[in-house]
Amino acid sequence: MEIMSIVSCILILKAILLLVFLVYFYVPYWKVRKVPGPPCTLFVGHLPLLDKYGPDILRVYAKTYGPIFRFHMGRQPLVIVADPELVKEVGIKKFKFMKNRNIRSPTSGSPLHEQGLFLTRDSRWSLMRNTIISLYQPAHLAKLIPTMQSYIENLTLNASKCREKQEDIVFSDLSLKMAIDIIGKTTFGVEFGLCEEVSNVDDGDELSGFLKHYMRSFESLKMDLTSSLSTVLGLLVPVLQKPAREILKRIPGTADHKMLRSNEQLCEKLDAVITKRASERTRESKDFLSRILNASESGVAKDLFTHNYIRALAFEHLLAGTKTSAFTLTMAIYLVSKHPEVEKKLLNEIDNYGPHEQIPSAEDLQCKFPYLDQVLKETMRFYTVSPLVARETSQEVEIGGYVLPKGTWVWLALGVLAKDAKQFPNPDEFIPERFDPECEEDKQRHPYAHIPFGIGPRACIGSKFAIQEIKLSLIHLYRNFVFRHSTDMESPLEFDYGLVLSFKNRVKFRAFKREI
Ligand code: HEM
């Protein structure tokens, strides 16, 4: 009799545990159950599909389920928005209900990530953004042209060296080094010197150590089933993430341990740079860090820009402002090399601008290179480096006929918008002319169909910086070379998706000197 009651107690306990477990998994889905979406697997949701097909899978779902649908990252449902009018509603019209981005599992609990502009919330975010935005005004950006140009010339010099040795240029690496050099100088006032000579990333010196940590930090932002164990737990059973991370970070060899070490070492290096800048800067210093440090000495900014926030902002620039620009520059050359008629038109525009030594001014970059502008827009449409943009509802809000409760993760599918045949006929063809302001396609297109830098008050703060850097680079490179794809490279290219799109393997070109 006693054994029977023990057995039934155990059974009841098991049933309760199972119930708790199911409720725990079911509640997030229940809150957005009315939003249509594909069937998903318990625990992992659609993560295996994201692993297998990348964000392109969302294009398929948008066709089946319409412009607003559910997609499950493990236990967490996302409401994906893939229509320009609805995107406008989320990013602009109802912005006040969706000001913040949700904190993704790889970054949760990491002050280095959470205190940057990307993840700060509400009034602190607006105060920080309003202070920083002045550093991205056109007048300030125009002053950065000579600095940017000097690193672009270093990149070209590296390309020349490869050409002389009849070697391929590993352009994906070189463009990244250049982008880091530019952020190093303009953000930190520091000379990284990565592009000064052709060097391998893993040659063991202090700088490459720094790069290694930077790369690892980027990789750690990946949010899928190949991520660190604590990140995967954060996706599947969020309550376990924090305790698991606390344990794992103490176990050498685990991804969590490596991530923590990398972040600690990056912090040490960033602290050293900040301390140096703090002592060397003057009121006239133009770099971002000096200007934030100057601002932090007065008024409201004093409480806003404490040391940890300054460090997080500096780190964020290194993350947000390098891989994105380098990827876009590389893809522009990749696509132009495949389209001789585009290349011809582009070279013609660049050659007709003026003497080759003449560095374009900010105004000329904007007005005198209309075709370059179209090429860049089409490149960003064709390969949208940031295909998903996150928001989180701060109260109940209605979007596209669905009531979304507070705390819903709403993600804007910029990559799906960019391949929408209604807005971009023949979306899988590279046609820069579709962005010619005189053409019908451009006139008829929804104004928010092409938003590679996001939308509304929370759109990318560095967009003009990036466009200036990429345009200057393309002009200088095409004044010197034309490029062809290396035969030692996969075709088509393969991509990885973490926080942004990146190359699975290196992208290599052959450079041919232009004789003008
Ligand atoms: C081709 C280059 C780039 C692309 C495609 C890009 C794209 C984006 C996108 C899509 C967002 C999210 C916008 C939204 O949520 O609506 C974003 C945010 C951001 N980007 Fe960029 N970005 C680029 C370059 C840069 C550069 C060069 C910097 C800095 C120097 C930068 C700094 C930031 C920051 C700080 C945010 C967060 C803004 C906020 O939350 O207020 N980005 N970027």
PDB file of N, CA and C and ligand atoms in Angstrom, residues 101 117-118 125 129 136 183 316-317 320-322 324-325 328 380 385-386 389-391 412 414 451-455 457-463 465-466 470, ligand 1:
ATOM      1  N   ARG A 101      15.188  47.737 -28.660  1.00  0.00           N
ATOM      2  CA  ARG A 101      15.424  46.422 -29.264  1.00  0.00           C
ATOM      3  C   ARG A 101      15.379  45.391 -28.140  1.00  0.00           C
ATOM      4  N   LEU A 117      24.736  51.951 -27.629  1.00  0.00           N
ATOM      5  CA  LEU A 117      23.512  52.610 -28.100  1.00  0.00           C
ATOM      6  C   LEU A 117      22.476  51.581 -28.571  1.00  0.00           C
ATOM      7  N   PHE A 118      22.979  50.509 -29.153  1.00  0.00           N
ATOM      8  CA  PHE A 118      22.122  49.487 -29.733  1.00  0.00           C
ATOM      9  C   PHE A 118      21.106  48.943 -28.730  1.00  0.00           C
ATOM     10  N   TRP A 125      18.489  55.951 -23.850  1.00  0.00           N
ATOM     11  CA  TRP A 125      18.847  55.832 -25.272  1.00  0.00           C
ATOM     12  C   TRP A 125      18.677  57.187 -25.971  1.00  0.00           C
ATOM     13  N   ARG A 129      21.668  59.089 -27.729  1.00  0.00           N
ATOM     14  CA  ARG A 129      21.629  59.273 -29.190  1.00  0.00           C
ATOM     15  C   ARG A 129      21.686  60.765 -29.552  1.00  0.00           C
ATOM     16  N   TYR A 136      27.883  62.880 -36.065  1.00  0.00           N
ATOM     17  CA  TYR A 136      27.649  62.307 -37.394  1.00  0.00           C
ATOM     18  C   TYR A 136      27.029  63.315 -38.348  1.00  0.00           C
ATOM     19  N   ILE A 183      37.923  53.048 -38.339  1.00  0.00           N
ATOM     20  CA  ILE A 183      37.220  53.239 -37.053  1.00  0.00           C
ATOM     21  C   ILE A 183      38.248  53.527 -35.957  1.00  0.00           C
ATOM     22  N   GLU A 316      31.104  49.236 -29.453  1.00  0.00           N
ATOM     23  CA  GLU A 316      30.015  49.098 -30.413  1.00  0.00           C
ATOM     24  C   GLU A 316      30.412  49.645 -31.791  1.00  0.00           C
ATOM     25  N   HIS A 317      31.169  50.731 -31.792  1.00  0.00           N
ATOM     26  CA  HIS A 317      31.620  51.281 -33.075  1.00  0.00           C
ATOM     27  C   HIS A 317      32.505  50.292 -33.810  1.00  0.00           C
ATOM     28  N   ALA A 320      29.847  47.609 -34.930  1.00  0.00           N
ATOM     29  CA  ALA A 320      28.810  48.013 -35.898  1.00  0.00           C
ATOM     30  C   ALA A 320      29.387  48.674 -37.139  1.00  0.00           C
ATOM     31  N   GLY A 321      30.552  49.300 -36.996  1.00  0.00           N
ATOM     32  CA  GLY A 321      31.039  50.128 -38.101  1.00  0.00           C
ATOM     33  C   GLY A 321      32.114  49.493 -38.952  1.00  0.00           C
ATOM     34  N   THR A 322      32.396  48.216 -38.789  1.00  0.00           N
ATOM     35  CA  THR A 322      33.506  47.629 -39.545  1.00  0.00           C
ATOM     36  C   THR A 322      33.034  46.520 -40.492  1.00  0.00           C
ATOM     37  N   THR A 324      30.139  45.552 -41.347  1.00  0.00           N
ATOM     38  CA  THR A 324      29.040  45.983 -42.220  1.00  0.00           C
ATOM     39  C   THR A 324      29.574  46.713 -43.455  1.00  0.00           C
ATOM     40  N   SER A 325      30.471  47.693 -43.211  1.00  0.00           N
ATOM     41  CA  SER A 325      30.992  48.484 -44.329  1.00  0.00           C
ATOM     42  C   SER A 325      31.896  47.628 -45.200  1.00  0.00           C
ATOM     43  N   THR A 328      29.866  45.323 -47.408  1.00  0.00           N
ATOM     44  CA  THR A 328      29.185  46.022 -48.508  1.00  0.00           C
ATOM     45  C   THR A 328      30.181  46.413 -49.602  1.00  0.00           C
ATOM     46  N   MET A 380      23.443  46.968 -51.813  1.00  0.00           N
ATOM     47  CA  MET A 380      22.867  46.787 -50.470  1.00  0.00           C
ATOM     48  C   MET A 380      21.506  46.102 -50.527  1.00  0.00           C
ATOM     49  N   VAL A 385      23.219  43.416 -45.640  1.00  0.00           N
ATOM     50  CA  VAL A 385      24.120  42.924 -44.588  1.00  0.00           C
ATOM     51  C   VAL A 385      23.402  42.742 -43.251  1.00  0.00           C
ATOM     52  N   SER A 386      22.388  43.567 -43.034  1.00  0.00           N
ATOM     53  CA  SER A 386      21.637  43.447 -41.785  1.00  0.00           C
ATOM     54  C   SER A 386      20.188  43.093 -42.136  1.00  0.00           C
ATOM     55  N   VAL A 389      16.022  43.441 -38.356  1.00  0.00           N
ATOM     56  CA  VAL A 389      16.189  44.549 -37.419  1.00  0.00           C
ATOM     57  C   VAL A 389      15.187  44.358 -36.281  1.00  0.00           C
ATOM     58  N   ALA A 390      15.683  44.475 -35.059  1.00  0.00           N
ATOM     59  CA  ALA A 390      14.836  44.091 -33.913  1.00  0.00           C
ATOM     60  C   ALA A 390      14.156  45.272 -33.229  1.00  0.00           C
ATOM     61  N   ARG A 391      12.953  45.014 -32.750  1.00  0.00           N
ATOM     62  CA  ARG A 391      12.229  45.934 -31.866  1.00  0.00           C
ATOM     63  C   ARG A 391      11.493  45.089 -30.836  1.00  0.00           C
ATOM     64  N   LEU A 412      11.905  43.400 -38.104  1.00  0.00           N
ATOM     65  CA  LEU A 412      11.643  43.886 -39.455  1.00  0.00           C
ATOM     66  C   LEU A 412      12.552  43.147 -40.434  1.00  0.00           C
ATOM     67  N   LEU A 414      14.254  43.285 -43.364  1.00  0.00           N
ATOM     68  CA  LEU A 414      14.763  44.144 -44.442  1.00  0.00           C
ATOM     69  C   LEU A 414      15.190  43.314 -45.650  1.00  0.00           C
ATOM     70  N   ILE A 451      15.516  49.858 -47.188  1.00  0.00           N
ATOM     71  CA  ILE A 451      15.974  50.521 -45.960  1.00  0.00           C
ATOM     72  C   ILE A 451      17.131  49.719 -45.331  1.00  0.00           C
ATOM     73  N   PRO A 452      18.265  49.633 -46.059  1.00  0.00           N
ATOM     74  CA  PRO A 452      19.366  48.813 -45.531  1.00  0.00           C
ATOM     75  C   PRO A 452      19.924  49.334 -44.205  1.00  0.00           C
ATOM     76  N   PHE A 453      19.667  50.616 -43.899  1.00  0.00           N
ATOM     77  CA  PHE A 453      20.149  51.172 -42.631  1.00  0.00           C
ATOM     78  C   PHE A 453      19.045  51.247 -41.581  1.00  0.00           C
ATOM     79  N   GLY A 454      17.956  50.542 -41.814  1.00  0.00           N
ATOM     80  CA  GLY A 454      16.872  50.543 -40.833  1.00  0.00           C
ATOM     81  C   GLY A 454      15.955  51.734 -41.038  1.00  0.00           C
ATOM     82  N   ILE A 455      15.169  52.016 -40.007  1.00  0.00           N
ATOM     83  CA  ILE A 455      14.077  52.989 -40.196  1.00  0.00           C
ATOM     84  C   ILE A 455      13.802  53.793 -38.924  1.00  0.00           C
ATOM     85  N   PRO A 457      13.565  56.865 -35.931  1.00  0.00           N
ATOM     86  CA  PRO A 457      14.538  57.471 -35.017  1.00  0.00           C
ATOM     87  C   PRO A 457      15.634  56.501 -34.578  1.00  0.00           C
ATOM     88  N   ARG A 458      15.395  55.202 -34.755  1.00  0.00           N
ATOM     89  CA  ARG A 458      16.399  54.247 -34.287  1.00  0.00           C
ATOM     90  C   ARG A 458      17.256  53.712 -35.444  1.00  0.00           C
ATOM     91  N   ALA A 459      17.144  54.329 -36.624  1.00  0.00           N
ATOM     92  CA  ALA A 459      17.923  53.858 -37.780  1.00  0.00           C
ATOM     93  C   ALA A 459      19.416  54.036 -37.501  1.00  0.00           C
ATOM     94  N   CYS A 460      20.223  53.404 -38.356  1.00  0.00           N
ATOM     95  CA  CYS A 460      21.678  53.405 -38.167  1.00  0.00           C
ATOM     96  C   CYS A 460      22.231  54.823 -38.030  1.00  0.00           C
ATOM     97  N   ILE A 461      23.016  55.021 -36.987  1.00  0.00           N
ATOM     98  CA  ILE A 461      23.588  56.349 -36.755  1.00  0.00           C
ATOM     99  C   ILE A 461      24.796  56.586 -37.683  1.00  0.00           C
ATOM    100  N   GLY A 462      25.385  55.488 -38.151  1.00  0.00           N
ATOM    101  CA  GLY A 462      26.623  55.625 -38.943  1.00  0.00           C
ATOM    102  C   GLY A 462      26.399  55.509 -40.443  1.00  0.00           C
ATOM    103  N   SER A 463      25.135  55.640 -40.906  1.00  0.00           N
ATOM    104  CA  SER A 463      24.871  55.382 -42.335  1.00  0.00           C
ATOM    105  C   SER A 463      25.668  56.317 -43.253  1.00  0.00           C
ATOM    106  N   PHE A 465      28.386  57.957 -42.585  1.00  0.00           N
ATOM    107  CA  PHE A 465      29.802  57.617 -42.403  1.00  0.00           C
ATOM    108  C   PHE A 465      30.145  56.441 -43.333  1.00  0.00           C
ATOM    109  N   ALA A 466      29.301  55.407 -43.292  1.00  0.00           N
ATOM    110  CA  ALA A 466      29.555  54.199 -44.091  1.00  0.00           C
ATOM    111  C   ALA A 466      29.500  54.512 -45.582  1.00  0.00           C
ATOM    112  N   ILE A 470      32.556  53.963 -48.209  1.00  0.00           N
ATOM    113  CA  ILE A 470      32.443  52.982 -49.310  1.00  0.00           C
ATOM    114  C   ILE A 470      32.581  53.690 -50.660  1.00  0.00           C
TER     115      ILE A 470
HETATM  116  C1  HEM B   1      27.119  49.437 -44.656  1.00  0.00           C
HETATM  117  C2  HEM B   1      27.240  49.771 -43.393  1.00  0.00           C
HETATM  118  C3  HEM B   1      26.169  49.689 -42.350  1.00  0.00           C
HETATM  119  C4  HEM B   1      24.922  49.109 -42.387  1.00  0.00           C
HETATM  120  C5  HEM B   1      24.263  48.401 -43.561  1.00  0.00           C
HETATM  121  C6  HEM B   1      24.304  49.330 -41.099  1.00  0.00           C
HETATM  122  C7  HEM B   1      23.022  48.901 -40.767  1.00  0.00           C
HETATM  123  C8  HEM B   1      22.420  49.165 -39.558  1.00  0.00           C
HETATM  124  C9  HEM B   1      21.077  48.777 -39.231  1.00  0.00           C
HETATM  125  C10 HEM B   1      20.117  48.038 -40.159  1.00  0.00           C
HETATM  126  C11 HEM B   1      20.834  49.191 -37.961  1.00  0.00           C
HETATM  127  C12 HEM B   1      19.527  48.996 -37.186  1.00  0.00           C
HETATM  128  C13 HEM B   1      18.606  50.127 -37.521  1.00  0.00           C
HETATM  129  C14 HEM B   1      17.204  49.979 -36.986  1.00  0.00           C
HETATM  130  O1  HEM B   1      17.015  49.303 -35.976  1.00  0.00           O
HETATM  131  O2  HEM B   1      16.272  50.554 -37.576  1.00  0.00           O
HETATM  132  C15 HEM B   1      22.018  49.857 -37.468  1.00  0.00           C
HETATM  133  C16 HEM B   1      22.143  50.435 -36.224  1.00  0.00           C
HETATM  134  C17 HEM B   1      23.289  51.034 -35.767  1.00  0.00           C
HETATM  135  N1  HEM B   1      24.454  51.233 -36.481  1.00  0.00           N
HETATM  136 FE1  HEM B   1      24.777  50.719 -38.417  1.00  0.00          FE
HETATM  137  N2  HEM B   1      25.174  50.028 -40.301  1.00  0.00           N
HETATM  138  C18 HEM B   1      26.312  50.277 -41.029  1.00  0.00           C
HETATM  139  C19 HEM B   1      27.425  50.985 -40.595  1.00  0.00           C
HETATM  140  C20 HEM B   1      27.569  51.571 -39.368  1.00  0.00           C
HETATM  141  C21 HEM B   1      28.685  52.395 -38.962  1.00  0.00           C
HETATM  142  C22 HEM B   1      29.853  52.774 -39.863  1.00  0.00           C
HETATM  143  C23 HEM B   1      28.473  52.732 -37.654  1.00  0.00           C
HETATM  144  C24 HEM B   1      29.316  53.579 -36.737  1.00  0.00           C
HETATM  145  C25 HEM B   1      30.347  54.256 -37.082  1.00  0.00           C
HETATM  146  C26 HEM B   1      27.206  52.141 -37.249  1.00  0.00           C
HETATM  147  C27 HEM B   1      26.651  52.256 -35.991  1.00  0.00           C
HETATM  148  C28 HEM B   1      25.368  51.848 -35.662  1.00  0.00           C
HETATM  149  C29 HEM B   1      24.772  52.057 -34.351  1.00  0.00           C
HETATM  150  C30 HEM B   1      25.450  52.695 -33.140  1.00  0.00           C
HETATM  151  C31 HEM B   1      23.463  51.563 -34.430  1.00  0.00           C
HETATM  152  C32 HEM B   1      22.424  51.589 -33.303  1.00  0.00           C
HETATM  153  C33 HEM B   1      21.614  52.879 -33.409  1.00  0.00           C
HETATM  154  C34 HEM B   1      20.576  53.083 -32.318  1.00  0.00           C
HETATM  155  O3  HEM B   1      20.116  52.121 -31.732  1.00  0.00           O
HETATM  156  O4  HEM B   1      20.236  54.239 -32.055  1.00  0.00           O
HETATM  157  N3  HEM B   1      26.685  51.453 -38.316  1.00  0.00           N
HETATM  158  N4  HEM B   1      22.977  49.828 -38.469  1.00  0.00           N
END
